Amino acid sequence: MTAPALSTDPVSAASAAEDAAAAGLLSVPPAAPLGSGHVRPVRSARRRSRASISLLLAVAVVALAVLWAIVPSLFAPADPLTGVPAQKLLPPSAAHWFGTDILGRDLFGRVVHGAVQSLSGALIAVTVGLALGSLIGAVAGAVGGVLDDVLMRIVDVLLAIPGLLLSLSVIILLGFGTVNAALAVGLGSVAAFARLMRAEVVRVRCADYVEAAFGSGGTFVAVLRRHVLPNSLTPVLALAALQFGSAILAIATLGFLGYGAPPPTPEWGLLIAEGRNYVATSWWLTALPGLVVAAVVLSANRIGHSLGRRAS
């Protein structure tokens, strides 16, 4: 049996192909499901849209918290330390968005004025961890040898100690207060910054352009300053953004335990601790400040993850 002759007419060619397929001479592949090629792009577009919306919400929450810390009187003009005893333990309302506490103080105003304590403490903690950790990691990765081994064993010891226990040990040595709590949290994060910085310095140090810089007569310090460190800092800065949310949570935890700012200073962890004895009757004293802390921490972590993906 011979195959049908080819025709230049499209209609005749289509008819010939159908006849040949019916006769078993040609194998016609099954048709693709209608619209199957568009499923994955649509899902990807929807996923990107949801990610963009969540990132915008996270930025808005963090920006609002920063504004609370910078200009708290703009959002809560009342004195956060003065209350009206006749208005104690009022539930949330239009006059008092977060209700009032046991002394009749407006809880929303105390949350707003407490933002400066938590956010400034988190900023100090991240700065301390970034500075000390980057210095240790850069020295260990650039010098190598025995010094690298010694510094990394110290970092391993710090990593083996739970962060809260290490922070409490530092606070016992330094004393109570928001600044001391921030220093304790920052020292607890030094090990993570040091390990990442060392890994990045070792990776960049073996690059071709660094070898070319040494070959062209560059000194160790000059090459380290001009080539190695600038190309190693991007992942470390992304880690700093991630650590900011963790630092807020850690400082709030220390404040809840009583190691942060002393009363009557409005601080987020202390506000949650003050309301825990009234959870059964006045749930807003603990729930609403806790929701604020959770929203700020989750938003900071969302921004940090976005920056980390862009840096990688």
PDB file of N, CA, C and O in Angstrom, residues 148-172:
ATOM      1  N   ASP A 148      41.358  31.231  62.503  1.00  0.00           N
ATOM      2  CA  ASP A 148      40.042  30.832  62.016  1.00  0.00           C
ATOM      3  C   ASP A 148      39.472  29.716  62.880  1.00  0.00           C
ATOM      4  O   ASP A 148      38.299  29.752  63.273  1.00  0.00           O
ATOM      5  N   ASP A 149      40.285  28.719  63.191  1.00  0.00           N
ATOM      6  CA  ASP A 149      39.816  27.606  64.023  1.00  0.00           C
ATOM      7  C   ASP A 149      39.401  28.079  65.411  1.00  0.00           C
ATOM      8  O   ASP A 149      38.351  27.669  65.937  1.00  0.00           O
ATOM      9  N   VAL A 150      40.189  28.951  66.010  1.00  0.00           N
ATOM     10  CA  VAL A 150      39.876  29.422  67.365  1.00  0.00           C
ATOM     11  C   VAL A 150      38.576  30.229  67.374  1.00  0.00           C
ATOM     12  O   VAL A 150      37.689  30.017  68.214  1.00  0.00           O
ATOM     13  N   LEU A 151      38.459  31.155  66.436  1.00  0.00           N
ATOM     14  CA  LEU A 151      37.259  31.994  66.403  1.00  0.00           C
ATOM     15  C   LEU A 151      36.006  31.179  66.100  1.00  0.00           C
ATOM     16  O   LEU A 151      34.950  31.399  66.713  1.00  0.00           O
ATOM     17  N   MET A 152      36.111  30.226  65.216  1.00  0.00           N
ATOM     18  CA  MET A 152      34.939  29.428  64.882  1.00  0.00           C
ATOM     19  C   MET A 152      34.541  28.484  66.012  1.00  0.00           C
ATOM     20  O   MET A 152      33.371  28.163  66.185  1.00  0.00           O
ATOM     21  N   ARG A 153      35.515  28.024  66.812  1.00  0.00           N
ATOM     22  CA  ARG A 153      35.144  27.206  67.967  1.00  0.00           C
ATOM     23  C   ARG A 153      34.419  28.039  69.014  1.00  0.00           C
ATOM     24  O   ARG A 153      33.503  27.560  69.680  1.00  0.00           O
ATOM     25  N   ILE A 154      34.815  29.306  69.149  1.00  0.00           N
ATOM     26  CA  ILE A 154      34.089  30.196  70.050  1.00  0.00           C
ATOM     27  C   ILE A 154      32.667  30.431  69.546  1.00  0.00           C
ATOM     28  O   ILE A 154      31.695  30.425  70.322  1.00  0.00           O
ATOM     29  N   VAL A 155      32.538  30.604  68.245  1.00  0.00           N
ATOM     30  CA  VAL A 155      31.207  30.778  67.653  1.00  0.00           C
ATOM     31  C   VAL A 155      30.364  29.526  67.847  1.00  0.00           C
ATOM     32  O   VAL A 155      29.154  29.608  68.132  1.00  0.00           O
ATOM     33  N   ASP A 156      30.967  28.345  67.719  1.00  0.00           N
ATOM     34  CA  ASP A 156      30.223  27.103  67.936  1.00  0.00           C
ATOM     35  C   ASP A 156      29.715  27.005  69.374  1.00  0.00           C
ATOM     36  O   ASP A 156      28.595  26.518  69.612  1.00  0.00           O
ATOM     37  N   VAL A 157      30.519  27.460  70.321  1.00  0.00           N
ATOM     38  CA  VAL A 157      30.083  27.455  71.722  1.00  0.00           C
ATOM     39  C   VAL A 157      28.894  28.386  71.910  1.00  0.00           C
ATOM     40  O   VAL A 157      27.920  28.056  72.605  1.00  0.00           O
ATOM     41  N   LEU A 158      28.946  29.567  71.290  1.00  0.00           N
ATOM     42  CA  LEU A 158      27.827  30.503  71.398  1.00  0.00           C
ATOM     43  C   LEU A 158      26.568  29.935  70.761  1.00  0.00           C
ATOM     44  O   LEU A 158      25.460  30.142  71.272  1.00  0.00           O
ATOM     45  N   LEU A 159      26.726  29.229  69.651  1.00  0.00           N
ATOM     46  CA  LEU A 159      25.567  28.624  68.994  1.00  0.00           C
ATOM     47  C   LEU A 159      24.969  27.495  69.826  1.00  0.00           C
ATOM     48  O   LEU A 159      23.770  27.208  69.720  1.00  0.00           O
ATOM     49  N   ALA A 160      25.795  26.844  70.636  1.00  0.00           N
ATOM     50  CA  ALA A 160      25.295  25.735  71.453  1.00  0.00           C
ATOM     51  C   ALA A 160      24.464  26.212  72.640  1.00  0.00           C
ATOM     52  O   ALA A 160      23.705  25.424  73.217  1.00  0.00           O
ATOM     53  N   ILE A 161      24.594  27.467  73.022  1.00  0.00           N
ATOM     54  CA  ILE A 161      23.849  28.010  74.159  1.00  0.00           C
ATOM     55  C   ILE A 161      22.523  28.565  73.653  1.00  0.00           C
ATOM     56  O   ILE A 161      22.517  29.344  72.699  1.00  0.00           O
ATOM     57  N   PRO A 162      21.392  28.210  74.255  1.00  0.00           N
ATOM     58  CA  PRO A 162      20.110  28.793  73.826  1.00  0.00           C
ATOM     59  C   PRO A 162      20.136  30.312  73.923  1.00  0.00           C
ATOM     60  O   PRO A 162      20.719  30.892  74.848  1.00  0.00           O
ATOM     61  N   GLY A 163      19.509  30.957  72.951  1.00  0.00           N
ATOM     62  CA  GLY A 163      19.566  32.414  72.877  1.00  0.00           C
ATOM     63  C   GLY A 163      18.996  33.101  74.096  1.00  0.00           C
ATOM     64  O   GLY A 163      19.560  34.088  74.600  1.00  0.00           O
ATOM     65  N   LEU A 164      17.863  32.611  74.609  1.00  0.00           N
ATOM     66  CA  LEU A 164      17.255  33.232  75.781  1.00  0.00           C
ATOM     67  C   LEU A 164      18.140  33.080  77.011  1.00  0.00           C
ATOM     68  O   LEU A 164      18.291  34.024  77.799  1.00  0.00           O
ATOM     69  N   LEU A 165      18.744  31.899  77.171  1.00  0.00           N
ATOM     70  CA  LEU A 165      19.630  31.691  78.319  1.00  0.00           C
ATOM     71  C   LEU A 165      20.854  32.588  78.233  1.00  0.00           C
ATOM     72  O   LEU A 165      21.284  33.172  79.244  1.00  0.00           O
ATOM     73  N   LEU A 166      21.405  32.749  77.037  1.00  0.00           N
ATOM     74  CA  LEU A 166      22.557  33.629  76.868  1.00  0.00           C
ATOM     75  C   LEU A 166      22.175  35.076  77.150  1.00  0.00           C
ATOM     76  O   LEU A 166      22.930  35.816  77.804  1.00  0.00           O
ATOM     77  N   SER A 167      20.999  35.494  76.700  1.00  0.00           N
ATOM     78  CA  SER A 167      20.546  36.863  76.955  1.00  0.00           C
ATOM     79  C   SER A 167      20.336  37.104  78.444  1.00  0.00           C
ATOM     80  O   SER A 167      20.714  38.161  78.978  1.00  0.00           O
ATOM     81  N   LEU A 168      19.740  36.148  79.120  1.00  0.00           N
ATOM     82  CA  LEU A 168      19.531  36.302  80.559  1.00  0.00           C
ATOM     83  C   LEU A 168      20.855  36.374  81.305  1.00  0.00           C
ATOM     84  O   LEU A 168      20.999  37.150  82.269  1.00  0.00           O
ATOM     85  N   SER A 169      21.833  35.602  80.865  1.00  0.00           N
ATOM     86  CA  SER A 169      23.150  35.645  81.521  1.00  0.00           C
ATOM     87  C   SER A 169      23.806  37.009  81.342  1.00  0.00           C
ATOM     88  O   SER A 169      24.401  37.554  82.281  1.00  0.00           O
ATOM     89  N   VAL A 170      23.683  37.578  80.151  1.00  0.00           N
ATOM     90  CA  VAL A 170      24.267  38.896  79.910  1.00  0.00           C
ATOM     91  C   VAL A 170      23.539  39.963  80.705  1.00  0.00           C
ATOM     92  O   VAL A 170      24.159  40.883  81.263  1.00  0.00           O
ATOM     93  N   ILE A 171      22.208  39.865  80.810  1.00  0.00           N
ATOM     94  CA  ILE A 171      21.444  40.861  81.563  1.00  0.00           C
ATOM     95  C   ILE A 171      21.793  40.811  83.046  1.00  0.00           C
ATOM     96  O   ILE A 171      21.866  41.848  83.725  1.00  0.00           O
ATOM     97  N   ILE A 172      22.031  39.631  83.564  1.00  0.00           N
ATOM     98  CA  ILE A 172      22.425  39.519  84.969  1.00  0.00           C
ATOM     99  C   ILE A 172      23.744  40.244  85.210  1.00  0.00           C
ATOM    100  O   ILE A 172      23.957  40.868  86.258  1.00  0.00           O
TER     101      ILE A 172
END
